[in-house]
């Protein structure tokens, strides 16, 4: 038996409970999730088909990947491109020689193994304005640690400078990665090692940033903050390579990714946006009421890069990690010098 008391603002607090209460769980149909994009980057492009799952139902708890589907993309030039399923993870790939073209429209067609057919909206591959350069600003930011403590760290704010056109609203999605070189001491290990002291650490950031030109429309040198790169002196044994990839988005794709971003990075506060269901721009041909999740979109992509040198970092440079043993024992390391390192 549970005892409840009513507090101010209508909040219920549980004071004591003897008998557990099993909430009557209402099973929902597994929803199709469609993810994929056409860009001007080198292919192949990937369309991923998965299904939501009801974790209370043991029979369908692992039916996540939608295999053996027929997937094709039709262009506004009446070209039909068929995608191949190269593995069993529900991923479908375009041919290597297929590449997106700015201004062209694309429509996704899916036929599942059980015969259900789906069509996406026709989406136009949006042009990306000219990008002048990538800039850095030394500073600090506060963040929440794994122990839920508010801490401060120093580093560089990475910005993209874009010639933003005034003719229309523009929307962007940005991803990034960075690489730096480290030095360790394999000769100090027991027994002493002979490899390796010099490694490159390659970080591909899992996050992304969503940007719009609401405050900078028509600015010939619009500054867009992409991400913050935390830096320590041990990262300056040589220099840091920064790479940012910007993709143009349509208005619909922007609001989709904005919602995903808000949900992924919300802190659970009372002022965070309310979570919503993200209906896809893909519909069941024979049942328009069926809820489909995800998004299919198209946009031009451009990559911008730069190095950050030790003289741009005002703090102490250690140059030496102090690590005993091979540098290959550290995460994300390689002894192969990247092609771009001496550009």
Tab-separated table of C-alpha atoms in Angstrom, residues 124-314:
chain	number	residue	atom	x	y	z
A	124	UNK	CA	16.771	19.893	-53.262
A	125	UNK	CA	20.523	19.836	-52.731
A	126	UNK	CA	21.080	23.251	-51.127
A	127	UNK	CA	24.100	25.374	-52.083
A	128	UNK	CA	26.652	26.351	-49.422
A	129	UNK	CA	27.839	29.985	-49.420
A	130	UNK	CA	31.535	30.701	-49.888
A	131	UNK	CA	33.644	30.046	-46.789
A	132	UNK	CA	36.540	32.451	-46.308
A	133	UNK	CA	38.523	30.802	-43.532
A	134	UNK	CA	38.585	29.129	-40.145
A	135	UNK	CA	39.566	31.242	-37.125
A	136	UNK	CA	40.547	30.600	-33.511
A	137	UNK	CA	39.964	32.508	-30.250
A	138	UNK	CA	41.725	31.533	-27.034
A	139	UNK	CA	39.389	31.454	-24.032
A	140	UNK	CA	37.633	29.273	-21.500
A	141	UNK	CA	34.286	27.583	-20.990
A	142	UNK	CA	32.449	25.962	-18.138
A	143	UNK	CA	31.319	22.362	-18.434
A	144	UNK	CA	29.722	19.648	-16.333
A	145	UNK	CA	32.084	16.806	-15.433
A	146	UNK	CA	31.229	13.112	-15.217
A	147	UNK	CA	30.838	13.629	-11.466
A	148	UNK	CA	28.239	16.339	-12.194
A	149	UNK	CA	30.551	19.139	-11.046
A	150	UNK	CA	30.743	22.508	-12.788
A	151	UNK	CA	34.342	23.025	-13.932
A	152	UNK	CA	36.263	25.416	-16.184
A	153	UNK	CA	38.691	24.540	-18.966
A	154	UNK	CA	40.778	26.585	-21.390
A	155	UNK	CA	41.263	26.126	-25.099
A	156	UNK	CA	40.238	27.580	-28.434
A	157	UNK	CA	36.882	28.586	-29.850
A	158	UNK	CA	36.873	27.512	-33.499
A	159	UNK	CA	34.964	29.803	-35.898
A	160	UNK	CA	34.060	29.664	-39.578
A	161	UNK	CA	33.953	32.909	-41.578
A	162	UNK	CA	31.279	32.759	-44.271
A	163	UNK	CA	30.210	35.154	-47.035
A	164	UNK	CA	26.543	34.946	-46.133
A	165	UNK	CA	24.208	35.930	-49.025
A	166	UNK	CA	21.343	38.321	-48.327
A	167	UNK	CA	18.962	36.784	-50.854
A	168	UNK	CA	17.756	33.981	-48.603
A	169	UNK	CA	17.966	32.493	-45.130
A	170	UNK	CA	20.821	30.037	-44.708
A	171	UNK	CA	21.208	27.067	-42.387
A	172	UNK	CA	24.240	24.928	-41.609
A	173	UNK	CA	25.332	21.755	-39.838
A	174	UNK	CA	28.969	21.454	-38.725
A	175	UNK	CA	31.103	18.457	-37.734
A	176	UNK	CA	34.769	18.530	-36.780
A	177	UNK	CA	37.855	16.578	-35.831
A	178	UNK	CA	41.384	17.373	-34.753
A	179	UNK	CA	44.822	15.760	-34.615
A	180	UNK	CA	47.935	16.432	-32.551
A	181	UNK	CA	51.330	14.801	-31.992
A	182	UNK	CA	52.580	13.406	-28.670
A	183	UNK	CA	55.828	12.112	-27.204
A	184	UNK	CA	56.141	9.206	-24.729
A	185	UNK	CA	58.943	7.096	-23.224
A	186	UNK	CA	58.969	3.435	-24.315
A	187	UNK	CA	62.592	3.162	-23.108
A	188	UNK	CA	61.445	3.648	-19.504
A	189	UNK	CA	59.090	0.693	-19.525
A	190	UNK	CA	60.003	-2.688	-18.000
A	191	UNK	CA	61.405	-4.316	-20.025
A	192	UNK	CA	62.452	-1.272	-22.112
A	193	UNK	CA	60.574	-0.919	-25.375
A	194	UNK	CA	61.909	0.174	-28.732
A	195	UNK	CA	58.615	1.453	-30.180
A	196	UNK	CA	57.207	3.959	-30.227
A	197	UNK	CA	57.786	7.450	-28.834
A	198	UNK	CA	56.120	9.637	-31.482
A	199	UNK	CA	52.430	9.250	-32.297
A	200	UNK	CA	49.587	11.247	-33.759
A	201	UNK	CA	46.349	11.327	-31.779
A	202	UNK	CA	43.294	11.544	-34.035
A	203	UNK	CA	40.000	12.689	-32.521
A	204	UNK	CA	36.764	12.564	-34.494
A	205	UNK	CA	34.246	14.487	-32.430
A	206	UNK	CA	30.894	12.699	-32.050
A	207	UNK	CA	28.935	15.930	-31.695
A	208	UNK	CA	27.701	18.494	-34.188
A	209	UNK	CA	26.637	22.132	-34.261
A	210	UNK	CA	23.572	23.678	-35.892
A	211	UNK	CA	23.856	27.255	-37.201
A	212	UNK	CA	21.637	29.834	-38.910
A	213	UNK	CA	22.096	33.361	-40.277
A	214	UNK	CA	19.254	35.013	-38.351
A	215	UNK	CA	21.691	37.544	-36.852
A	216	UNK	CA	24.140	37.718	-39.753
A	217	UNK	CA	22.112	37.498	-42.968
A	218	UNK	CA	23.939	39.343	-45.735
A	219	UNK	CA	27.159	39.741	-43.730
A	220	UNK	CA	30.090	39.386	-46.122
A	221	UNK	CA	32.275	38.061	-43.302
A	222	UNK	CA	29.812	36.326	-40.969
A	223	UNK	CA	31.431	34.627	-37.976
A	224	UNK	CA	29.932	31.287	-36.953
A	225	UNK	CA	31.169	29.565	-33.761
A	226	UNK	CA	31.582	25.881	-34.574
A	227	UNK	CA	33.016	24.268	-31.451
A	228	UNK	CA	35.267	24.640	-28.427
A	229	UNK	CA	38.545	22.700	-28.399
A	230	UNK	CA	39.911	22.060	-24.874
A	231	UNK	CA	43.713	22.262	-25.005
A	232	UNK	CA	46.567	21.354	-22.640
A	233	UNK	CA	50.271	22.061	-23.032
A	234	UNK	CA	50.983	18.374	-23.716
A	235	UNK	CA	49.125	18.693	-27.029
A	236	UNK	CA	51.832	21.066	-28.321
A	237	UNK	CA	54.741	18.671	-28.784
A	238	UNK	CA	54.314	19.878	-32.367
A	239	UNK	CA	51.031	21.526	-33.452
A	240	UNK	CA	47.298	20.844	-33.655
A	241	UNK	CA	45.425	20.189	-36.895
A	242	UNK	CA	41.779	21.261	-36.941
A	243	UNK	CA	39.278	20.231	-39.608
A	244	UNK	CA	35.655	21.409	-39.781
A	245	UNK	CA	33.073	20.236	-42.283
A	246	UNK	CA	30.113	22.523	-43.026
A	247	UNK	CA	26.972	21.331	-44.761
A	248	UNK	CA	24.161	23.484	-46.104
A	249	UNK	CA	20.687	22.570	-44.874
A	250	UNK	CA	17.195	23.318	-46.075
A	251	UNK	CA	14.848	24.980	-43.614
A	252	UNK	CA	13.094	21.660	-42.889
A	253	UNK	CA	16.379	19.808	-42.377
A	254	UNK	CA	17.608	22.605	-40.103
A	255	UNK	CA	14.603	22.337	-37.786
A	256	UNK	CA	14.951	18.543	-37.716
A	257	UNK	CA	18.622	18.682	-36.692
A	258	UNK	CA	17.996	21.589	-34.337
A	259	UNK	CA	15.461	19.457	-32.489
A	260	UNK	CA	17.875	16.507	-32.392
A	261	UNK	CA	20.632	18.788	-31.098
A	262	UNK	CA	18.414	20.254	-28.366
A	263	UNK	CA	17.414	16.779	-27.227
A	264	UNK	CA	20.995	15.462	-27.264
A	265	UNK	CA	22.578	18.345	-25.374
A	266	UNK	CA	19.848	19.423	-22.972
A	267	UNK	CA	20.781	19.362	-19.292
A	268	UNK	CA	17.349	18.432	-18.023
A	269	UNK	CA	16.581	21.914	-16.721
A	270	UNK	CA	13.155	23.519	-16.523
A	271	UNK	CA	14.031	25.870	-19.383
A	272	UNK	CA	15.123	23.147	-21.803
A	273	UNK	CA	12.907	22.652	-24.888
A	274	UNK	CA	10.144	20.086	-24.478
A	275	UNK	CA	11.010	16.801	-26.269
A	276	UNK	CA	8.891	16.122	-29.342
A	277	UNK	CA	8.463	13.241	-31.793
A	278	UNK	CA	10.465	13.842	-34.981
A	279	UNK	CA	8.243	12.711	-37.826
A	280	UNK	CA	10.212	12.025	-41.000
A	281	UNK	CA	9.722	13.526	-44.458
A	282	UNK	CA	9.120	9.903	-45.528
A	283	UNK	CA	5.615	8.471	-45.803
A	284	UNK	CA	4.041	5.056	-46.216
A	285	UNK	CA	2.604	5.061	-49.749
A	286	UNK	CA	-0.516	3.163	-48.676
A	287	UNK	CA	-0.949	4.523	-45.145
A	288	UNK	CA	-0.113	8.200	-44.698
A	289	UNK	CA	-1.123	7.988	-41.015
A	290	UNK	CA	1.796	5.684	-40.184
A	291	UNK	CA	4.449	7.471	-38.141
A	292	UNK	CA	7.915	7.306	-39.696
A	293	UNK	CA	10.923	8.800	-37.882
A	294	UNK	CA	14.176	10.339	-39.110
A	295	UNK	CA	15.059	12.552	-42.064
A	296	UNK	CA	16.299	12.427	-45.659
A	297	UNK	CA	17.977	15.625	-46.857
A	298	UNK	CA	20.537	17.024	-49.305
A	299	UNK	CA	23.130	19.783	-49.080
A	300	UNK	CA	26.474	20.967	-50.368
A	301	UNK	CA	29.475	20.175	-48.143
A	302	UNK	CA	32.798	21.953	-47.791
A	303	UNK	CA	35.790	21.237	-45.544
A	304	UNK	CA	37.987	23.924	-43.985
A	305	UNK	CA	41.247	23.307	-42.122
A	306	UNK	CA	44.020	25.074	-40.250
A	307	UNK	CA	46.876	24.435	-37.809
A	308	UNK	CA	47.172	25.862	-34.303
A	309	UNK	CA	50.824	26.485	-33.417
A	310	UNK	CA	52.489	26.563	-29.977
A	311	UNK	CA	53.049	30.344	-30.124
A	312	UNK	CA	49.259	30.813	-30.299
A	313	UNK	CA	48.769	29.055	-26.947
A	314	UNK	CA	49.556	31.469	-24.080
